[in-house]
JSON list of C-alpha atoms in Angstrom, two decimals:
[
{"chain": "A", "resi": 251, "resn": "MET", "atom": "CA", "xyz": [-85.90, -172.15, -15.03]},
{"chain": "A", "resi": 252, "resn": "ASN", "atom": "CA", "xyz": [-84.65, -172.74, -11.48]},
{"chain": "A", "resi": 253, "resn": "HIS", "atom": "CA", "xyz": [-87.12, -175.06, -9.81]},
{"chain": "A", "resi": 254, "resn": "GLN", "atom": "CA", "xyz": [-85.67, -178.55, -9.57]},
{"chain": "A", "resi": 255, "resn": "GLY", "atom": "CA", "xyz": [-89.04, -180.29, -9.82]},
{"chain": "A", "resi": 256, "resn": "ALA", "atom": "CA", "xyz": [-90.02, -178.29, -12.89]},
{"chain": "A", "resi": 257, "resn": "LEU", "atom": "CA", "xyz": [-86.66, -179.03, -14.50]},
{"chain": "A", "resi": 258, "resn": "ALA", "atom": "CA", "xyz": [-87.03, -182.74, -13.78]},
{"chain": "A", "resi": 259, "resn": "ASP", "atom": "CA", "xyz": [-90.49, -182.69, -15.42]},
{"chain": "A", "resi": 260, "resn": "VAL", "atom": "CA", "xyz": [-89.14, -180.91, -18.52]},
{"chain": "A", "resi": 261, "resn": "LEU", "atom": "CA", "xyz": [-86.20, -183.30, -18.81]},
{"chain": "A", "resi": 262, "resn": "ARG", "atom": "CA", "xyz": [-88.51, -186.25, -18.28]},
{"chain": "A", "resi": 263, "resn": "GLN", "atom": "CA", "xyz": [-90.76, -185.13, -21.15]},
{"chain": "A", "resi": 264, "resn": "THR", "atom": "CA", "xyz": [-87.75, -184.47, -23.37]},
{"chain": "A", "resi": 265, "resn": "ILE", "atom": "CA", "xyz": [-86.50, -188.01, -22.77]},
{"chain": "A", "resi": 266, "resn": "ILE", "atom": "CA", "xyz": [-89.81, -189.81, -23.31]},
{"chain": "A", "resi": 267, "resn": "ASP", "atom": "CA", "xyz": [-90.43, -187.72, -26.44]},
{"chain": "A", "resi": 268, "resn": "GLY", "atom": "CA", "xyz": [-87.31, -189.32, -27.87]},
{"chain": "A", "resi": 269, "resn": "ASP", "atom": "CA", "xyz": [-85.05, -186.25, -28.01]},
{"chain": "A", "resi": 270, "resn": "PHE", "atom": "CA", "xyz": [-82.36, -188.46, -26.49]},
{"chain": "A", "resi": 271, "resn": "ALA", "atom": "CA", "xyz": [-82.12, -192.10, -27.50]},
{"chain": "A", "resi": 272, "resn": "PRO", "atom": "CA", "xyz": [-81.95, -194.81, -24.83]},
{"chain": "A", "resi": 273, "resn": "GLY", "atom": "CA", "xyz": [-78.30, -195.17, -23.86]},
{"chain": "A", "resi": 274, "resn": "ALA", "atom": "CA", "xyz": [-77.41, -191.65, -25.03]},
{"chain": "A", "resi": 275, "resn": "ARG", "atom": "CA", "xyz": [-75.02, -189.71, -22.81]},
{"chain": "A", "resi": 276, "resn": "LEU", "atom": "CA", "xyz": [-76.39, -186.52, -21.25]},
{"chain": "A", "resi": 277, "resn": "SER", "atom": "CA", "xyz": [-73.94, -183.63, -21.17]},
{"chain": "A", "resi": 278, "resn": "GLU", "atom": "CA", "xyz": [-74.18, -181.61, -17.96]},
{"chain": "A", "resi": 279, "resn": "ALA", "atom": "CA", "xyz": [-72.63, -178.56, -19.61]},
{"chain": "A", "resi": 280, "resn": "ALA", "atom": "CA", "xyz": [-74.93, -178.62, -22.65]},
{"chain": "A", "resi": 281, "resn": "LEU", "atom": "CA", "xyz": [-78.10, -179.18, -20.65]},
{"chain": "A", "resi": 282, "resn": "ALA", "atom": "CA", "xyz": [-77.24, -176.56, -18.02]},
{"chain": "A", "resi": 283, "resn": "GLU", "atom": "CA", "xyz": [-76.78, -174.05, -20.83]},
{"chain": "A", "resi": 284, "resn": "ARG", "atom": "CA", "xyz": [-79.91, -175.16, -22.70]},
{"chain": "A", "resi": 285, "resn": "PHE", "atom": "CA", "xyz": [-82.16, -174.80, -19.67]},
{"chain": "A", "resi": 286, "resn": "GLU", "atom": "CA", "xyz": [-80.25, -171.90, -18.09]},
{"chain": "A", "resi": 287, "resn": "VAL", "atom": "CA", "xyz": [-79.71, -173.64, -14.76]},
{"chain": "A", "resi": 288, "resn": "SER", "atom": "CA", "xyz": [-76.75, -174.35, -12.54]},
{"chain": "A", "resi": 289, "resn": "ARG", "atom": "CA", "xyz": [-75.07, -177.72, -12.63]},
{"chain": "A", "resi": 290, "resn": "ASN", "atom": "CA", "xyz": [-76.16, -178.32, -9.04]},
{"chain": "A", "resi": 291, "resn": "THR", "atom": "CA", "xyz": [-79.80, -177.80, -10.02]},
{"chain": "A", "resi": 292, "resn": "LEU", "atom": "CA", "xyz": [-79.32, -180.10, -12.99]},
{"chain": "A", "resi": 293, "resn": "ARG", "atom": "CA", "xyz": [-77.74, -182.80, -10.83]},
{"chain": "A", "resi": 294, "resn": "GLU", "atom": "CA", "xyz": [-80.72, -182.71, -8.47]},
{"chain": "A", "resi": 295, "resn": "ALA", "atom": "CA", "xyz": [-83.04, -183.16, -11.46]},
{"chain": "A", "resi": 296, "resn": "PHE", "atom": "CA", "xyz": [-80.85, -186.07, -12.58]},
{"chain": "A", "resi": 297, "resn": "ARG", "atom": "CA", "xyz": [-81.26, -187.62, -9.12]},
{"chain": "A", "resi": 298, "resn": "VAL", "atom": "CA", "xyz": [-85.06, -187.45, -9.44]},
{"chain": "A", "resi": 299, "resn": "LEU", "atom": "CA", "xyz": [-85.00, -189.00, -12.91]},
{"chain": "A", "resi": 300, "resn": "ALA", "atom": "CA", "xyz": [-82.63, -191.74, -11.76]},
{"chain": "A", "resi": 301, "resn": "GLU", "atom": "CA", "xyz": [-85.11, -192.67, -9.01]},
{"chain": "A", "resi": 302, "resn": "GLN", "atom": "CA", "xyz": [-87.79, -192.91, -11.71]},
{"chain": "A", "resi": 303, "resn": "GLY", "atom": "CA", "xyz": [-85.64, -195.27, -13.77]},
{"chain": "A", "resi": 304, "resn": "LEU", "atom": "CA", "xyz": [-85.20, -192.88, -16.71]},
{"chain": "A", "resi": 305, "resn": "ILE", "atom": "CA", "xyz": [-81.48, -192.20, -16.42]},
{"chain": "A", "resi": 306, "resn": "GLU", "atom": "CA", "xyz": [-78.51, -194.03, -15.00]},
{"chain": "A", "resi": 307, "resn": "HIS", "atom": "CA", "xyz": [-75.14, -192.99, -13.67]},
{"chain": "A", "resi": 308, "resn": "ILE", "atom": "CA", "xyz": [-72.37, -195.04, -15.25]},
{"chain": "A", "resi": 309, "resn": "PRO", "atom": "CA", "xyz": [-68.94, -194.94, -13.55]},
{"chain": "A", "resi": 310, "resn": "HIS", "atom": "CA", "xyz": [-66.37, -193.00, -15.59]},
{"chain": "A", "resi": 311, "resn": "ARG", "atom": "CA", "xyz": [-68.98, -192.23, -18.27]},
{"chain": "A", "resi": 312, "resn": "GLY", "atom": "CA", "xyz": [-71.36, -189.85, -16.54]},
{"chain": "A", "resi": 313, "resn": "VAL", "atom": "CA", "xyz": [-75.11, -189.77, -16.95]},
{"chain": "A", "resi": 314, "resn": "SER", "atom": "CA", "xyz": [-77.00, -191.56, -19.73]},
{"chain": "A", "resi": 315, "resn": "VAL", "atom": "CA", "xyz": [-80.61, -192.19, -20.66]},
{"chain": "A", "resi": 316, "resn": "ALA", "atom": "CA", "xyz": [-81.59, -195.61, -19.36]},
{"chain": "A", "resi": 317, "resn": "ALA", "atom": "CA", "xyz": [-81.62, -198.42, -21.91]},
{"chain": "A", "resi": 318, "resn": "PRO", "atom": "CA", "xyz": [-84.20, -200.97, -20.69]},
{"chain": "A", "resi": 319, "resn": "SER", "atom": "CA", "xyz": [-83.22, -204.63, -20.71]},
{"chain": "A", "resi": 320, "resn": "ILE", "atom": "CA", "xyz": [-85.37, -207.71, -21.28]},
{"chain": "A", "resi": 321, "resn": "ALA", "atom": "CA", "xyz": [-85.61, -208.10, -17.50]},
{"chain": "A", "resi": 322, "resn": "ASP", "atom": "CA", "xyz": [-86.87, -204.51, -17.28]},
{"chain": "A", "resi": 323, "resn": "VAL", "atom": "CA", "xyz": [-89.53, -205.23, -19.92]},
{"chain": "A", "resi": 324, "resn": "VAL", "atom": "CA", "xyz": [-90.78, -208.25, -17.97]},
{"chain": "A", "resi": 325, "resn": "ASP", "atom": "CA", "xyz": [-91.01, -206.24, -14.76]},
{"chain": "A", "resi": 326, "resn": "ILE", "atom": "CA", "xyz": [-92.69, -203.25, -16.45]},
{"chain": "A", "resi": 327, "resn": "TYR", "atom": "CA", "xyz": [-95.40, -205.48, -17.88]},
{"chain": "A", "resi": 328, "resn": "ARG", "atom": "CA", "xyz": [-95.82, -207.26, -14.55]},
{"chain": "A", "resi": 329, "resn": "ALA", "atom": "CA", "xyz": [-96.48, -203.88, -12.94]},
{"chain": "A", "resi": 330, "resn": "ARG", "atom": "CA", "xyz": [-98.82, -202.87, -15.76]},
{"chain": "A", "resi": 331, "resn": "ARG", "atom": "CA", "xyz": [-100.97, -205.98, -15.33]},
{"chain": "A", "resi": 332, "resn": "VAL", "atom": "CA", "xyz": [-101.28, -205.45, -11.59]},
{"chain": "A", "resi": 333, "resn": "ILE", "atom": "CA", "xyz": [-102.10, -201.74, -11.82]},
{"chain": "A", "resi": 334, "resn": "GLU", "atom": "CA", "xyz": [-104.21, -201.53, -14.97]},
{"chain": "A", "resi": 335, "resn": "CYS", "atom": "CA", "xyz": [-106.19, -204.74, -14.65]},
{"chain": "A", "resi": 336, "resn": "SER", "atom": "CA", "xyz": [-107.00, -204.04, -10.99]},
{"chain": "A", "resi": 337, "resn": "ALA", "atom": "CA", "xyz": [-108.16, -200.51, -11.80]},
{"chain": "A", "resi": 338, "resn": "LEU", "atom": "CA", "xyz": [-110.34, -201.75, -14.65]},
{"chain": "A", "resi": 339, "resn": "ARG", "atom": "CA", "xyz": [-111.78, -204.72, -12.75]},
{"chain": "A", "resi": 340, "resn": "GLN", "atom": "CA", "xyz": [-113.01, -202.45, -9.94]},
{"chain": "A", "resi": 341, "resn": "SER", "atom": "CA", "xyz": [-114.30, -199.69, -12.21]},
{"chain": "A", "resi": 342, "resn": "GLU", "atom": "CA", "xyz": [-117.74, -198.47, -13.24]},
{"chain": "A", "resi": 343, "resn": "PRO", "atom": "CA", "xyz": [-118.61, -197.96, -16.92]},
{"chain": "A", "resi": 344, "resn": "GLU", "atom": "CA", "xyz": [-120.15, -194.59, -15.97]},
{"chain": "A", "resi": 345, "resn": "HIS", "atom": "CA", "xyz": [-116.86, -193.26, -14.53]},
{"chain": "A", "resi": 346, "resn": "PRO", "atom": "CA", "xyz": [-115.74, -189.95, -16.12]},
{"chain": "A", "resi": 347, "resn": "ALA", "atom": "CA", "xyz": [-112.39, -191.51, -17.07]},
{"chain": "A", "resi": 348, "resn": "VAL", "atom": "CA", "xyz": [-114.25, -193.67, -19.62]},
{"chain": "A", "resi": 349, "resn": "GLN", "atom": "CA", "xyz": [-114.70, -190.52, -21.69]},
{"chain": "A", "resi": 350, "resn": "LEU", "atom": "CA", "xyz": [-110.92, -189.99, -21.51]},
{"chain": "A", "resi": 351, "resn": "MET", "atom": "CA", "xyz": [-110.49, -193.53, -22.83]},
{"chain": "A", "resi": 352, "resn": "ARG", "atom": "CA", "xyz": [-112.85, -192.72, -25.72]},
{"chain": "A", "resi": 353, "resn": "ALA", "atom": "CA", "xyz": [-111.00, -189.49, -26.52]},
{"chain": "A", "resi": 354, "resn": "ALA", "atom": "CA", "xyz": [-107.57, -191.15, -26.46]},
{"chain": "A", "resi": 355, "resn": "LEU", "atom": "CA", "xyz": [-108.77, -193.95, -28.72]},
{"chain": "A", "resi": 356, "resn": "ALA", "atom": "CA", "xyz": [-110.28, -191.45, -31.18]},
{"chain": "A", "resi": 357, "resn": "GLU", "atom": "CA", "xyz": [-107.01, -189.52, -31.27]},
{"chain": "A", "resi": 358, "resn": "ALA", "atom": "CA", "xyz": [-104.99, -192.66, -31.96]},
{"chain": "A", "resi": 359, "resn": "GLU", "atom": "CA", "xyz": [-107.34, -193.63, -34.79]},
{"chain": "A", "resi": 360, "resn": "GLN", "atom": "CA", "xyz": [-107.09, -190.13, -36.23]},
{"chain": "A", "resi": 361, "resn": "HIS", "atom": "CA", "xyz": [-103.30, -190.45, -36.64]},
{"chain": "A", "resi": 362, "resn": "LEU", "atom": "CA", "xyz": [-103.35, -193.97, -38.09]},
{"chain": "A", "resi": 363, "resn": "PRO", "atom": "CA", "xyz": [-103.98, -193.05, -41.77]},
{"chain": "A", "resi": 364, "resn": "ASN", "atom": "CA", "xyz": [-100.93, -190.78, -41.88]},
{"chain": "A", "resi": 365, "resn": "GLU", "atom": "CA", "xyz": [-98.80, -193.31, -40.00]},
{"chain": "A", "resi": 366, "resn": "GLU", "atom": "CA", "xyz": [-97.86, -190.75, -37.35]},
{"chain": "A", "resi": 367, "resn": "TRP", "atom": "CA", "xyz": [-96.60, -193.46, -35.05]},
{"chain": "A", "resi": 368, "resn": "HIS", "atom": "CA", "xyz": [-95.22, -191.22, -32.32]},
{"chain": "A", "resi": 369, "resn": "ARG", "atom": "CA", "xyz": [-98.62, -189.55, -31.98]},
{"chain": "A", "resi": 370, "resn": "VAL", "atom": "CA", "xyz": [-100.39, -192.90, -32.15]},
{"chain": "A", "resi": 371, "resn": "GLY", "atom": "CA", "xyz": [-98.10, -194.15, -29.39]},
{"chain": "A", "resi": 372, "resn": "SER", "atom": "CA", "xyz": [-98.77, -191.09, -27.23]},
{"chain": "A", "resi": 373, "resn": "ALA", "atom": "CA", "xyz": [-102.53, -191.49, -27.67]},
{"chain": "A", "resi": 374, "resn": "ASN", "atom": "CA", "xyz": [-102.29, -195.18, -26.81]},
{"chain": "A", "resi": 375, "resn": "MET", "atom": "CA", "xyz": [-100.44, -194.30, -23.61]},
{"chain": "A", "resi": 376, "resn": "ALA", "atom": "CA", "xyz": [-103.12, -191.71, -22.80]},
{"chain": "A", "resi": 377, "resn": "PHE", "atom": "CA", "xyz": [-105.71, -194.50, -23.10]},
{"chain": "A", "resi": 378, "resn": "HIS", "atom": "CA", "xyz": [-103.89, -196.52, -20.45]},
{"chain": "A", "resi": 379, "resn": "ASP", "atom": "CA", "xyz": [-103.46, -193.46, -18.23]},
{"chain": "A", "resi": 380, "resn": "ALA", "atom": "CA", "xyz": [-107.24, -193.16, -18.38]},
{"chain": "A", "resi": 381, "resn": "VAL", "atom": "CA", "xyz": [-107.64, -196.82, -17.41]},
{"chain": "A", "resi": 382, "resn": "VAL", "atom": "CA", "xyz": [-105.59, -196.15, -14.27]},
{"chain": "A", "resi": 383, "resn": "ALA", "atom": "CA", "xyz": [-107.64, -193.00, -13.59]},
{"chain": "A", "resi": 384, "resn": "LEU", "atom": "CA", "xyz": [-110.66, -195.29, -13.16]},
{"chain": "A", "resi": 385, "resn": "ALA", "atom": "CA", "xyz": [-109.23, -196.17, -9.73]},
{"chain": "A", "resi": 386, "resn": "ASP", "atom": "CA", "xyz": [-109.51, -192.58, -8.42]},
{"chain": "A", "resi": 387, "resn": "SER", "atom": "CA", "xyz": [-106.15, -193.02, -6.68]},
{"chain": "A", "resi": 388, "resn": "PRO", "atom": "CA", "xyz": [-103.55, -190.23, -7.01]},
{"chain": "A", "resi": 389, "resn": "ARG", "atom": "CA", "xyz": [-100.91, -192.55, -5.52]},
{"chain": "A", "resi": 390, "resn": "LEU", "atom": "CA", "xyz": [-101.63, -195.27, -8.05]},
{"chain": "A", "resi": 391, "resn": "ALA", "atom": "CA", "xyz": [-101.57, -192.70, -10.83]},
{"chain": "A", "resi": 392, "resn": "ARG", "atom": "CA", "xyz": [-98.16, -191.43, -9.68]},
{"chain": "A", "resi": 393, "resn": "THR", "atom": "CA", "xyz": [-96.78, -194.96, -9.58]},
{"chain": "A", "resi": 394, "resn": "TYR", "atom": "CA", "xyz": [-98.14, -195.71, -13.04]},
{"chain": "A", "resi": 395, "resn": "ARG", "atom": "CA", "xyz": [-96.70, -192.46, -14.39]},
{"chain": "A", "resi": 396, "resn": "ASP", "atom": "CA", "xyz": [-93.20, -193.75, -13.66]},
{"chain": "A", "resi": 397, "resn": "VAL", "atom": "CA", "xyz": [-93.96, -197.19, -15.12]},
{"chain": "A", "resi": 398, "resn": "ALA", "atom": "CA", "xyz": [-95.37, -195.56, -18.26]},
{"chain": "A", "resi": 399, "resn": "ALA", "atom": "CA", "xyz": [-92.30, -193.35, -18.68]},
{"chain": "A", "resi": 400, "resn": "GLU", "atom": "CA", "xyz": [-90.04, -196.41, -18.58]},
{"chain": "A", "resi": 401, "resn": "LEU", "atom": "CA", "xyz": [-92.37, -198.08, -21.06]},
{"chain": "A", "resi": 402, "resn": "ARG", "atom": "CA", "xyz": [-91.89, -195.19, -23.48]},
{"chain": "A", "resi": 403, "resn": "LEU", "atom": "CA", "xyz": [-88.13, -195.84, -23.33]},
{"chain": "A", "resi": 404, "resn": "VAL", "atom": "CA", "xyz": [-88.83, -199.47, -24.20]},
{"chain": "A", "resi": 405, "resn": "PHE", "atom": "CA", "xyz": [-90.91, -198.40, -27.20]},
{"chain": "A", "resi": 406, "resn": "LEU", "atom": "CA", "xyz": [-88.18, -195.98, -28.35]},
{"chain": "A", "resi": 407, "resn": "GLU", "atom": "CA", "xyz": [-85.81, -198.94, -28.57]},
{"chain": "A", "resi": 408, "resn": "ILE", "atom": "CA", "xyz": [-87.97, -200.80, -31.10]},
{"chain": "A", "resi": 409, "resn": "ASP", "atom": "CA", "xyz": [-87.20, -200.20, -34.76]},
{"chain": "A", "resi": 410, "resn": "ASP", "atom": "CA", "xyz": [-90.64, -201.08, -36.20]},
{"chain": "A", "resi": 411, "resn": "PRO", "atom": "CA", "xyz": [-93.13, -198.57, -34.74]},
{"chain": "A", "resi": 412, "resn": "ARG", "atom": "CA", "xyz": [-95.98, -199.63, -37.01]},
{"chain": "A", "resi": 413, "resn": "ALA", "atom": "CA", "xyz": [-95.87, -203.26, -35.88]},
{"chain": "A", "resi": 414, "resn": "LEU", "atom": "CA", "xyz": [-95.68, -202.02, -32.31]},
{"chain": "A", "resi": 415, "resn": "HIS", "atom": "CA", "xyz": [-98.40, -199.35, -32.17]},
{"chain": "A", "resi": 416, "resn": "GLU", "atom": "CA", "xyz": [-100.97, -200.26, -34.83]},
{"chain": "A", "resi": 417, "resn": "PRO", "atom": "CA", "xyz": [-102.30, -203.42, -33.06]},
{"chain": "A", "resi": 418, "resn": "PHE", "atom": "CA", "xyz": [-102.56, -201.51, -29.77]},
{"chain": "A", "resi": 419, "resn": "VAL", "atom": "CA", "xyz": [-105.22, -199.22, -31.24]},
{"chain": "A", "resi": 420, "resn": "ARG", "atom": "CA", "xyz": [-107.43, -202.14, -32.23]},
{"chain": "A", "resi": 421, "resn": "LYS", "atom": "CA", "xyz": [-106.93, -203.83, -28.86]},
{"chain": "A", "resi": 422, "resn": "ASN", "atom": "CA", "xyz": [-107.72, -200.62, -26.94]},
{"chain": "A", "resi": 423, "resn": "ARG", "atom": "CA", "xyz": [-111.03, -200.47, -28.83]},
{"chain": "A", "resi": 424, "resn": "VAL", "atom": "CA", "xyz": [-111.79, -204.06, -27.82]},
{"chain": "A", "resi": 425, "resn": "VAL", "atom": "CA", "xyz": [-111.11, -203.24, -24.16]},
{"chain": "A", "resi": 426, "resn": "LEU", "atom": "CA", "xyz": [-113.38, -200.18, -24.24]},
{"chain": "A", "resi": 427, "resn": "LYS", "atom": "CA", "xyz": [-116.15, -202.03, -26.10]},
{"chain": "A", "resi": 428, "resn": "THR", "atom": "CA", "xyz": [-115.95, -204.93, -23.65]},
{"chain": "A", "resi": 429, "resn": "LEU", "atom": "CA", "xyz": [-116.16, -202.57, -20.68]},
{"chain": "A", "resi": 430, "resn": "LEU", "atom": "CA", "xyz": [-119.29, -200.89, -22.06]},
{"chain": "A", "resi": 431, "resn": "GLU", "atom": "CA", "xyz": [-121.03, -204.05, -23.25]},
{"chain": "A", "resi": 432, "resn": "GLU", "atom": "CA", "xyz": [-119.90, -206.80, -20.87]},
{"chain": "A", "resi": 433, "resn": "GLY", "atom": "CA", "xyz": [-118.69, -204.98, -17.77]},
{"chain": "A", "resi": 434, "resn": "PRO", "atom": "CA", "xyz": [-115.47, -204.40, -15.82]},
{"chain": "A", "resi": 435, "resn": "HIS", "atom": "CA", "xyz": [-114.50, -208.02, -15.13]},
{"chain": "A", "resi": 436, "resn": "ALA", "atom": "CA", "xyz": [-114.69, -209.05, -18.78]},
{"chain": "A", "resi": 437, "resn": "ALA", "atom": "CA", "xyz": [-112.82, -205.91, -19.80]},
{"chain": "A", "resi": 438, "resn": "ALA", "atom": "CA", "xyz": [-110.06, -206.62, -17.26]},
{"chain": "A", "resi": 439, "resn": "ASP", "atom": "CA", "xyz": [-109.71, -210.16, -18.63]},
{"chain": "A", "resi": 440, "resn": "ALA", "atom": "CA", "xyz": [-109.44, -208.73, -22.17]},
{"chain": "A", "resi": 441, "resn": "LEU", "atom": "CA", "xyz": [-106.85, -206.22, -21.02]},
{"chain": "A", "resi": 442, "resn": "GLU", "atom": "CA", "xyz": [-104.77, -208.88, -19.28]},
{"chain": "A", "resi": 443, "resn": "SER", "atom": "CA", "xyz": [-104.67, -210.99, -22.45]},
{"chain": "A", "resi": 444, "resn": "TYR", "atom": "CA", "xyz": [-103.77, -207.88, -24.44]},
{"chain": "A", "resi": 445, "resn": "LEU", "atom": "CA", "xyz": [-100.90, -206.96, -22.11]},
{"chain": "A", "resi": 446, "resn": "ILE", "atom": "CA", "xyz": [-99.52, -210.51, -22.24]},
{"chain": "A", "resi": 447, "resn": "SER", "atom": "CA", "xyz": [-99.61, -210.34, -26.04]},
{"chain": "A", "resi": 448, "resn": "SER", "atom": "CA", "xyz": [-98.01, -206.89, -26.02]},
{"chain": "A", "resi": 449, "resn": "GLU", "atom": "CA", "xyz": [-95.21, -208.11, -23.76]},
{"chain": "A", "resi": 450, "resn": "ARG", "atom": "CA", "xyz": [-94.52, -211.00, -26.14]},
{"chain": "A", "resi": 451, "resn": "THR", "atom": "CA", "xyz": [-94.35, -208.56, -29.08]},
{"chain": "A", "resi": 452, "resn": "VAL", "atom": "CA", "xyz": [-91.87, -206.34, -27.28]},
{"chain": "A", "resi": 453, "resn": "LEU", "atom": "CA", "xyz": [-89.73, -209.24, -26.05]},
{"chain": "A", "resi": 454, "resn": "GLY", "atom": "CA", "xyz": [-89.71, -210.68, -29.57]},
{"chain": "A", "resi": 455, "resn": "ALA", "atom": "CA", "xyz": [-88.50, -207.35, -30.95]},
{"chain": "A", "resi": 456, "resn": "PHE", "atom": "CA", "xyz": [-85.78, -207.12, -28.29]},
{"chain": "A", "resi": 457, "resn": "THR", "atom": "CA", "xyz": [-84.63, -210.65, -29.09]},
{"chain": "A", "resi": 458, "resn": "ARG", "atom": "CA", "xyz": [-84.57, -209.93, -32.81]},
{"chain": "A", "resi": 459, "resn": "MET", "atom": "CA", "xyz": [-82.53, -206.79, -32.18]},
{"chain": "A", "resi": 460, "resn": "GLY", "atom": "CA", "xyz": [-80.05, -208.70, -30.02]},
{"chain": "A", "resi": 461, "resn": "ARG", "atom": "CA", "xyz": [-80.94, -206.92, -26.80]},
{"chain": "A", "resi": 462, "resn": "ALA", "atom": "CA", "xyz": [-80.14, -208.67, -23.54]}
]
């Protein structure tokens, strides 16, 4: 692998999949060997990921996976409300992305009985990607992609995945049902309330865990 953009994408997925915990140090030597790239190529990929908020350069300690703070959580959810609620409020229930919302919800519900929380979480995120796709804006989708990646780091920090992900499935179903039965404005209102509740859950978990 020698394309910097492709390497950044692979590293990005590796990080949000939880292969490296938030705060974990990333070894240049080990990663260059693992992906068979030069250190210069790796450093350029690191630069891209740093711009996306996924890694941070710490003086005298090298490169580490970002560990989101409470302030980061507040800002991530602020961005989510602006992007997602606006996309949903201006949507049409007949938009093709609604089928993506259905499929993501079905996948999340499929993994609930076996308590496969990582898969439930991924399906929940796919639901929200589909909400943003309602806007038909590649630029908005790119922006949300970075916000969602940082959100996955937030979720990786929380030590009770069931309490985190299980309610999201139920609330995603409410949003979809509201969109189909009551229209975009009511669905956006439901989503905004949901995101406020979700933010409180995450902030409560961070406080309980002693995170600043």
